[in-house]
CSV table of C-alpha atoms in Angstrom, one decimal:
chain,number,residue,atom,x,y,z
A,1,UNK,CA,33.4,-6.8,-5.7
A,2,UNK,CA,30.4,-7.5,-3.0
A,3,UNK,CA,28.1,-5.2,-3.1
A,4,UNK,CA,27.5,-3.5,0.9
A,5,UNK,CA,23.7,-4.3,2.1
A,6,UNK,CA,22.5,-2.8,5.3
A,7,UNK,CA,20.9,-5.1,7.7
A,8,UNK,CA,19.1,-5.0,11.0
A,9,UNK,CA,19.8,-7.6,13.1
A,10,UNK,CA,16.4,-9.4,14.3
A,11,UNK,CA,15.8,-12.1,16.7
A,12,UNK,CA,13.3,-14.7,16.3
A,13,UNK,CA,12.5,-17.1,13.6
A,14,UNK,CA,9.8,-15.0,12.4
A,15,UNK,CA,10.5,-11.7,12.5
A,16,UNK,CA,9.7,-9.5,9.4
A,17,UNK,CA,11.5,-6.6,10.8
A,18,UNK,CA,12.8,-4.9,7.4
A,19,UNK,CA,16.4,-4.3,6.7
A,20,UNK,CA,18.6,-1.1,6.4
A,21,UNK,CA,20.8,0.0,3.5
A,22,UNK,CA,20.5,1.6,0.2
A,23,UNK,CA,21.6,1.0,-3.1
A,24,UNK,CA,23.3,3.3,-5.8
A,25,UNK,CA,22.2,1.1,-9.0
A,26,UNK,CA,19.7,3.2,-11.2
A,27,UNK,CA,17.6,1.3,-13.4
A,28,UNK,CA,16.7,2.4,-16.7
A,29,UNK,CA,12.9,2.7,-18.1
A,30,UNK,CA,11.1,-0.7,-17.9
A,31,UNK,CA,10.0,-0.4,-21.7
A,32,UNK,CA,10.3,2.5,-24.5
A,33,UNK,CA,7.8,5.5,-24.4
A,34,UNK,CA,4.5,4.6,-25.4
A,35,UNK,CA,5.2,0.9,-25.6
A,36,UNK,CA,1.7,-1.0,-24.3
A,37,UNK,CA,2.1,-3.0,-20.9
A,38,UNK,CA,0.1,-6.6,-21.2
A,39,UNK,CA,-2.8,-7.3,-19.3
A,40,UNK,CA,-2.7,-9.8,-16.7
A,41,UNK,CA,-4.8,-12.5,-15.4
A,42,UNK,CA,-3.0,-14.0,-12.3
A,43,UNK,CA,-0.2,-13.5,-10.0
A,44,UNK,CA,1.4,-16.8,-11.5
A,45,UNK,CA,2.1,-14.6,-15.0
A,46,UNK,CA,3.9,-12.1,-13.5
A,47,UNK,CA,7.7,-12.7,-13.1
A,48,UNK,CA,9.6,-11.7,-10.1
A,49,UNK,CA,13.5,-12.6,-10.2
A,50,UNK,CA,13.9,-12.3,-6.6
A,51,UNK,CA,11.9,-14.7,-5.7
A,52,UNK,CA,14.5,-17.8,-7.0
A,53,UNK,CA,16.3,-16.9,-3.7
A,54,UNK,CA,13.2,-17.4,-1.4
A,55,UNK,CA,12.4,-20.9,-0.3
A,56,UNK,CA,9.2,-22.5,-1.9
A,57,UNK,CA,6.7,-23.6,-0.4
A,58,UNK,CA,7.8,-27.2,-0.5
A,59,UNK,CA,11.3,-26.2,0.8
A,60,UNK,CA,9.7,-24.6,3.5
A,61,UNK,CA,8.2,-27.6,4.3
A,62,UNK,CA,10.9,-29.9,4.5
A,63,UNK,CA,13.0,-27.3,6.7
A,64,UNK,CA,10.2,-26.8,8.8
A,65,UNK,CA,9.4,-30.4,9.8
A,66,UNK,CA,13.4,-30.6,10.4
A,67,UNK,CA,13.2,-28.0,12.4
A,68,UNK,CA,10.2,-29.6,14.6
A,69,UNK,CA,12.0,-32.4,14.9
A,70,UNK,CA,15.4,-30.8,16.8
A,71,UNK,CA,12.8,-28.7,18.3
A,72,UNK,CA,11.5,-31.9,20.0
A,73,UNK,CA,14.8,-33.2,20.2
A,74,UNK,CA,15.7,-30.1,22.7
A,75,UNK,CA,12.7,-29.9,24.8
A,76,UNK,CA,13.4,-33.6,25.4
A,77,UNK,CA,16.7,-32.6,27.3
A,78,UNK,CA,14.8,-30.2,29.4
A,79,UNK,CA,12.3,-33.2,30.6
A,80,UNK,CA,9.4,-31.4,28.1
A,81,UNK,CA,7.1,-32.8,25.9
A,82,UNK,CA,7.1,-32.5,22.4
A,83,UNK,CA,5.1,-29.8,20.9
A,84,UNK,CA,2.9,-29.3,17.7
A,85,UNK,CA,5.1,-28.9,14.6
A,86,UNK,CA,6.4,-25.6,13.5
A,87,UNK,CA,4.4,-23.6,10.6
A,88,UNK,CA,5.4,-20.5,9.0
A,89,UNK,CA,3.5,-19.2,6.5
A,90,UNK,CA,5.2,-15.7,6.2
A,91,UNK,CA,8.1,-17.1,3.3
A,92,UNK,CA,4.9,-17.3,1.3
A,93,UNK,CA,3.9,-13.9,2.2
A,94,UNK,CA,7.2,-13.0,0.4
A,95,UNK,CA,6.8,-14.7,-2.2
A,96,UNK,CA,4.0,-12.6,-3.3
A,97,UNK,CA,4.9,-10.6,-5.9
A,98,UNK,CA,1.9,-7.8,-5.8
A,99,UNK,CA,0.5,-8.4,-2.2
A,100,UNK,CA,-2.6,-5.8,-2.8
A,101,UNK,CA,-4.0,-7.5,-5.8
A,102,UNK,CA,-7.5,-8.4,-5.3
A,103,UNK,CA,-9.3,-10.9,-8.1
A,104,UNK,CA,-12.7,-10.8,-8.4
A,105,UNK,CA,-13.3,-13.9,-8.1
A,106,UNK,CA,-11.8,-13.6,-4.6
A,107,UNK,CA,-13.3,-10.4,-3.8
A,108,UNK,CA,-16.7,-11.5,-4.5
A,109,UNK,CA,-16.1,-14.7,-2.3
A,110,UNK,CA,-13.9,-14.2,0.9
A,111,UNK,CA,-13.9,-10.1,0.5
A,112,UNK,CA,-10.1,-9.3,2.0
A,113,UNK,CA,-10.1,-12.6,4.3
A,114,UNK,CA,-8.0,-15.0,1.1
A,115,UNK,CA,-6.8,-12.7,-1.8
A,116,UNK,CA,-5.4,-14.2,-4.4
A,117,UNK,CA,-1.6,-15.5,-3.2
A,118,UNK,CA,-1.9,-15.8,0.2
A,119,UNK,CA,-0.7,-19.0,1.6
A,120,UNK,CA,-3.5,-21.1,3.6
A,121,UNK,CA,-3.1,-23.0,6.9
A,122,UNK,CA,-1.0,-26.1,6.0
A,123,UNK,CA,-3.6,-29.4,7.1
A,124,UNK,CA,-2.4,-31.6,9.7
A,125,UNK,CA,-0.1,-34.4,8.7
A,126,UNK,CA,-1.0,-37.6,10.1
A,127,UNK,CA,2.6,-37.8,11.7
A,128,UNK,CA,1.9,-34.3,13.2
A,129,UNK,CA,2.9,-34.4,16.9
A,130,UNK,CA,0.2,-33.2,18.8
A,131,UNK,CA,0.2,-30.7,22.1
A,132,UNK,CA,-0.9,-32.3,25.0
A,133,UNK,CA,-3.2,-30.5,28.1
A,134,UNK,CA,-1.2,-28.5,29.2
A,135,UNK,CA,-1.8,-26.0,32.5
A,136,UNK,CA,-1.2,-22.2,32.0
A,137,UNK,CA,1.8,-22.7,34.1
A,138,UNK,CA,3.7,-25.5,32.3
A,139,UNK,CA,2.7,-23.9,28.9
A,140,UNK,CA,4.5,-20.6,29.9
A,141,UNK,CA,7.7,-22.8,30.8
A,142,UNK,CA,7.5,-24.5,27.0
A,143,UNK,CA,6.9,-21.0,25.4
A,144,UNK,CA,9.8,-19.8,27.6
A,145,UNK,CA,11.9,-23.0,26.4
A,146,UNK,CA,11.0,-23.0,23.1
A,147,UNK,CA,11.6,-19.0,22.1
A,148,UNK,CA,14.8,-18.3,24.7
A,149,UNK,CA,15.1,-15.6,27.1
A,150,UNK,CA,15.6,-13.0,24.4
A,151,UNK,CA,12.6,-13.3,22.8
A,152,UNK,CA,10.2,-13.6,26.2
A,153,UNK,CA,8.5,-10.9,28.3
A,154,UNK,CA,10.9,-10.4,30.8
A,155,UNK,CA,8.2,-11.6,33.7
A,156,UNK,CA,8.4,-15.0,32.2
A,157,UNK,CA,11.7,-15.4,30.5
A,158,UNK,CA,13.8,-18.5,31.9
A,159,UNK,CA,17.6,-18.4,31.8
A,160,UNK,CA,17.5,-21.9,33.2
A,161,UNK,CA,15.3,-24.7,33.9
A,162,UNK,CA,16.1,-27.8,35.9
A,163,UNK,CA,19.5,-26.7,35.9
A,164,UNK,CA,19.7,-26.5,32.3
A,165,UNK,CA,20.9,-23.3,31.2
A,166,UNK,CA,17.6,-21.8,28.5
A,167,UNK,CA,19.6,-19.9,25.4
A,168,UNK,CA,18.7,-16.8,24.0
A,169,UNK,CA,17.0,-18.0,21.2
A,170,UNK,CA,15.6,-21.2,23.2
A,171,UNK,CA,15.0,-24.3,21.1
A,172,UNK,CA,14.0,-22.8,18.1
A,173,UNK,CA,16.8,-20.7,17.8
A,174,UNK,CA,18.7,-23.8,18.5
A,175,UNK,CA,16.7,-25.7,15.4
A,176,UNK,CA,18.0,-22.8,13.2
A,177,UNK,CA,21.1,-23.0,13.9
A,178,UNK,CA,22.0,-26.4,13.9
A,179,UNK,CA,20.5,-26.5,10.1
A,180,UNK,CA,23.0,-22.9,9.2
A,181,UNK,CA,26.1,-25.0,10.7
A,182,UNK,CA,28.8,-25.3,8.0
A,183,UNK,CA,26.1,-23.5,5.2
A,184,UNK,CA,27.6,-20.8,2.8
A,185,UNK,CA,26.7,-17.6,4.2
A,186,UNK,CA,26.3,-14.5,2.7
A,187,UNK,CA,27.5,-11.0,3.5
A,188,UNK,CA,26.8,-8.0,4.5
A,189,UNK,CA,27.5,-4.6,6.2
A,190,UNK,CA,30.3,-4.4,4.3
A,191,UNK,CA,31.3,-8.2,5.2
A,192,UNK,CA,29.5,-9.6,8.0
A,193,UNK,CA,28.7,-12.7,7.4
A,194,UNK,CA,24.9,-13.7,8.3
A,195,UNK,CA,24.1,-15.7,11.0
A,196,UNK,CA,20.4,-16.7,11.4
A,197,UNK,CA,18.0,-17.7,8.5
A,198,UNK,CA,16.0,-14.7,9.8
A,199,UNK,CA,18.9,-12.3,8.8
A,200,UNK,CA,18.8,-13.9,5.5
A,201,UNK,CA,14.7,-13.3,5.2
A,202,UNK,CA,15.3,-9.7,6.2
A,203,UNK,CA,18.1,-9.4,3.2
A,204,UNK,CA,15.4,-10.8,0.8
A,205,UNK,CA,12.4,-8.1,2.3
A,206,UNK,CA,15.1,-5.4,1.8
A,207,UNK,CA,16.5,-6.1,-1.8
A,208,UNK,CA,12.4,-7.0,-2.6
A,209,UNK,CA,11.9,-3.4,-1.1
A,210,UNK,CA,14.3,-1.4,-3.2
A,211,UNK,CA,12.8,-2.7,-5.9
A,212,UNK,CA,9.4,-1.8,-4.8
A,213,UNK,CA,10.3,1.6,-4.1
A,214,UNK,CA,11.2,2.3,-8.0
A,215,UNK,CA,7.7,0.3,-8.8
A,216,UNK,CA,6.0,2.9,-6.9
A,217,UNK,CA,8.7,6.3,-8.2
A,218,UNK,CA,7.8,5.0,-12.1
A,219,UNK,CA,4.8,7.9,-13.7
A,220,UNK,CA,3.2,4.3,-14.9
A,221,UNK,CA,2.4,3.3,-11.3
A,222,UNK,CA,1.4,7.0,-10.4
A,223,UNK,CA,-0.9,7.1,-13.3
A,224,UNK,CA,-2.5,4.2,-12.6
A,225,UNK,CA,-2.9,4.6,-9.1
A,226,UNK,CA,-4.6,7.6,-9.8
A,227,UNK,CA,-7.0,6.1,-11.8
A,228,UNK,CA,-7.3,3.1,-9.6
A,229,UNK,CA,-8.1,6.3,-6.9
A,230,UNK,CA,-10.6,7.8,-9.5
A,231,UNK,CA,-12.7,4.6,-9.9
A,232,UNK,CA,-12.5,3.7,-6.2
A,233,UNK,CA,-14.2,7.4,-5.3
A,234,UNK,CA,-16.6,7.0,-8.3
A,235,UNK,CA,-17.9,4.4,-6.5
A,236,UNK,CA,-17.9,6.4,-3.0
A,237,UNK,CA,-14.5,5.1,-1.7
A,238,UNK,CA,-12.5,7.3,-0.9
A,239,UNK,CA,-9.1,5.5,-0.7
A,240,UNK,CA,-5.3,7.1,-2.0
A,241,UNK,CA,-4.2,3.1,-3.0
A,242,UNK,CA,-5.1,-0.8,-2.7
A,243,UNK,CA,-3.1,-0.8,0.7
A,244,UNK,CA,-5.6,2.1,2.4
A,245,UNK,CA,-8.8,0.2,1.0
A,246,UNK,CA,-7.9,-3.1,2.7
A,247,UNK,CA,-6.6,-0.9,5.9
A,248,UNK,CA,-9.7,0.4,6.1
A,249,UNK,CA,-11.1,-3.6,5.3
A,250,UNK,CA,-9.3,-4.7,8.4
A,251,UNK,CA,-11.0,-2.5,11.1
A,252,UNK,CA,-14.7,-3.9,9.7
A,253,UNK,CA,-15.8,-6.3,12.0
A,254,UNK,CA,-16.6,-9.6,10.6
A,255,UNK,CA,-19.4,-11.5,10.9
A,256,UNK,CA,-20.3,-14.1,13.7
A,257,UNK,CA,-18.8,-16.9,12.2
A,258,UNK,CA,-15.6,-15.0,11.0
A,259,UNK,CA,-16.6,-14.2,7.8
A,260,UNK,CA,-16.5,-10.6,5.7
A,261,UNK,CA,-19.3,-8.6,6.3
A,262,UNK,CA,-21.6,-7.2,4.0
A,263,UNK,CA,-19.6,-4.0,4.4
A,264,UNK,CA,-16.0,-5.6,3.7
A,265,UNK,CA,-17.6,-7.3,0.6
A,266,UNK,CA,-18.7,-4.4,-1.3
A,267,UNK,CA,-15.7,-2.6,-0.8
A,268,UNK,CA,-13.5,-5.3,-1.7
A,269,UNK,CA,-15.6,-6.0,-4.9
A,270,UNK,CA,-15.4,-2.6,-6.0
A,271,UNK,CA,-11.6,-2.8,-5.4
A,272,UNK,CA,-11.4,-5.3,-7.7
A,273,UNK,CA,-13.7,-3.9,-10.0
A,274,UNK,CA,-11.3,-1.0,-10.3
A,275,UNK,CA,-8.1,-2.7,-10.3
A,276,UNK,CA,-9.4,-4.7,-13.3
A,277,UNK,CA,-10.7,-1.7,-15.0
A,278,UNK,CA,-6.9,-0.4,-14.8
A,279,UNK,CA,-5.0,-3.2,-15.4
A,280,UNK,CA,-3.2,-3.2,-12.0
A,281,UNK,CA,-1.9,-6.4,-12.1
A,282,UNK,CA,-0.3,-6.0,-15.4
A,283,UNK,CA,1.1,-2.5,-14.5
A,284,UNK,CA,2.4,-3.9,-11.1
A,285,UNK,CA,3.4,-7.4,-12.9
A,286,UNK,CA,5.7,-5.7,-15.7
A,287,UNK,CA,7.9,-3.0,-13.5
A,288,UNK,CA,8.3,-5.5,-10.8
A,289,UNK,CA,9.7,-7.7,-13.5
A,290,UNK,CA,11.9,-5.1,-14.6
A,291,UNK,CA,13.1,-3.6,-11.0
A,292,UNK,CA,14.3,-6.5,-9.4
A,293,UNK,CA,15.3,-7.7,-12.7
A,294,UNK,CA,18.0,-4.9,-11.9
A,295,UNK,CA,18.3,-5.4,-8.3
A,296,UNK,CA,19.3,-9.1,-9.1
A,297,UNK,CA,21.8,-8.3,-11.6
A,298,UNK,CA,23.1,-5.6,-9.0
A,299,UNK,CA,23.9,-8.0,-6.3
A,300,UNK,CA,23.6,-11.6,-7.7
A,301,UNK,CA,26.8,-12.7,-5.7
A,302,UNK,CA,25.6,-12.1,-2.4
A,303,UNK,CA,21.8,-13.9,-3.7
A,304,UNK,CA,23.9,-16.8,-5.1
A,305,UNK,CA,25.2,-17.3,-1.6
A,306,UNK,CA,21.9,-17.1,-0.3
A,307,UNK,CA,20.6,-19.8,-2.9
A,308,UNK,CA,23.4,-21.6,-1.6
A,309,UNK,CA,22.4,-21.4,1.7
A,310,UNK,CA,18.8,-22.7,1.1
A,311,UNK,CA,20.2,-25.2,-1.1
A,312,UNK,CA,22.3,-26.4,2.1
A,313,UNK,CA,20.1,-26.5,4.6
A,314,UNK,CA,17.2,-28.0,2.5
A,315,UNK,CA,19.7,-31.2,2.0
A,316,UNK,CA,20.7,-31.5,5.8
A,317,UNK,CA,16.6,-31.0,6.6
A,318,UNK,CA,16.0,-34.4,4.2
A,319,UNK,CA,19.0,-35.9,6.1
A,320,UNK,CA,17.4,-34.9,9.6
A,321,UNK,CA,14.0,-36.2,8.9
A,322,UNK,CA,15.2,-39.2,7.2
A,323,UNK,CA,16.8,-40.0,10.3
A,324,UNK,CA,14.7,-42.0,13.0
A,325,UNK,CA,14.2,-41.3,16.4
């Protein structure tokens, strides 16, 4: 039997809006009493089940430049040029398996600007299409195109243009879909089946979330958090966790050119100082391992489907930008 998962409905291609629902699965310690958890080095070592059912990064890249392309294909039909390709660097975001870890390395160098993980700004192909000059006006009419009604202020939403009628989810909602057509799709409230490939990134963010939430409940985590706090104040930070200290990092201006500032710097060094000293990544690394290890088990039908899915749509995208024209 399907397990039920709770979802919010979202619109737009990039929407991180988490999901509703809760799960009665209870997972058992993730080692004996007094067992020792390894020290780790980078977020490569540590092992997180769930994310076999997130696109990589070059699956992610072959949808996307599909997408671009019956982006194109739409705006054509609505006498519009062609805009730049599609990027969307938030399945990488995902993909992280401890978001607030902080290398030294990294610290020292780019403070809280490019921790360890995050994915850069893809470079320009050389078949990249591309926006031309564009007035403020006939930009407005693209975005309004190109998102759909739905997801456009309501002063500049278009339900048609040149007496084509504009969908509510415009051209790129149109690009989804037309890669979900005839995919498996997995289900949820209680048999819905999922309809956007947003739905199924909101699935993924909830299941990654349950499992988070029993990283966080384990005494190990507490413990070391607390001592992670201890160091931190030590060195006159006051900070709770790694997410307050890079809150904090984000409201310090940067410098002229973009950069961290001194300020930034220091605290982020110290942050990594600290979560060395207390083996963060290895604490984080091992229970994540363990929880979604469990989360996986609990509802590996419904993320087979969703590996499915992904499987699908990555062979039509290869079909699509094979194709010419």
């Amino acid at each position: 039997m399907r397990k039920r998962i709770g979802v919010g409905i979202t619109v737009g291609f990039f929407s991180l809006a988490a999901v509703s629902g809760c799960s009665s699965h209870e997972d058992g310690p993730a080692s004996e009493p007094g067992q020792e958890i390894p020290r780790l080095s980078s977020l490569s070592e540590v092992q997180a089940p769930i994310n076999r059912y997130v696109q990589t990064e070059q699956e992610d890249s072959i949808i996307l430049k599909a997408r671009s392309k019956l982006a194109a294909q739409c705006l054509k039909r609505y006498g519009l040029p062609p805009q730049s390709e599609l990027t969307d660097p938030l399945t990488g975001m995902v993909r992280n398996p401890a978001p607030f870890y902080l290398s030294e390395q990294d610290a020292a160098r780019y403070g809280y600007r490019a921790p360890s993980g995050q994915p850069s700004t893809p470079p320009a192909t050389s078949n990249s299409t591309k926006r031309p000059a564009l007035s403020a006006s006939e930009r407005e009419t693209i975005d309004a195109v190109m998102n759909g009604w739905g997801n456009t202020p309501k002063e500049e939403a278009l339900h048609s243009y040149r007496g084509r009628p504009v969908t509510r989810t415009g051209c790129i909602g149109e690009s989804d879909a037309r890669l979900m057509a005839n995919t498996t799709r997995p289900r949820i409230n209680g048999g819905q089946q999922i309809t956007s490939s947003t739905q199924i990134l909101n699935l993924i963010l909830d299941l990654k979330s349950r499992a988070s939430d029993k990283v966080e409940g384990d005494p190990r985590y507490k413990s070391m958090i607390s001592s992670w706090a201890s160091c931190m104040r030590n060195s006159g930070h006051a900070y709770a966790t790694p997410s307050d200290a890079q809150s904090a990092a984000a409201e310090m201006a940067p410098t002229a050119s973009g950069g961290p500032s001194g300020k930034e710097l220091r605290l982020a060094r110290q942050d990594a100082v600290c979560q060395q000293k207390v083996n963060y990544l290895g604490v984080v690394g091992h229970l994540t391992g363990h929880y979604q290890k469990g989360v996986v088990q609990e509802y590996r039908e419904t993320l087979a489907d969703v590996r499915e899915n992904i499987d699908q749509r990555v062979a039509m995208a290869k079909k699509i930008n094979a194709a010419g024209g």
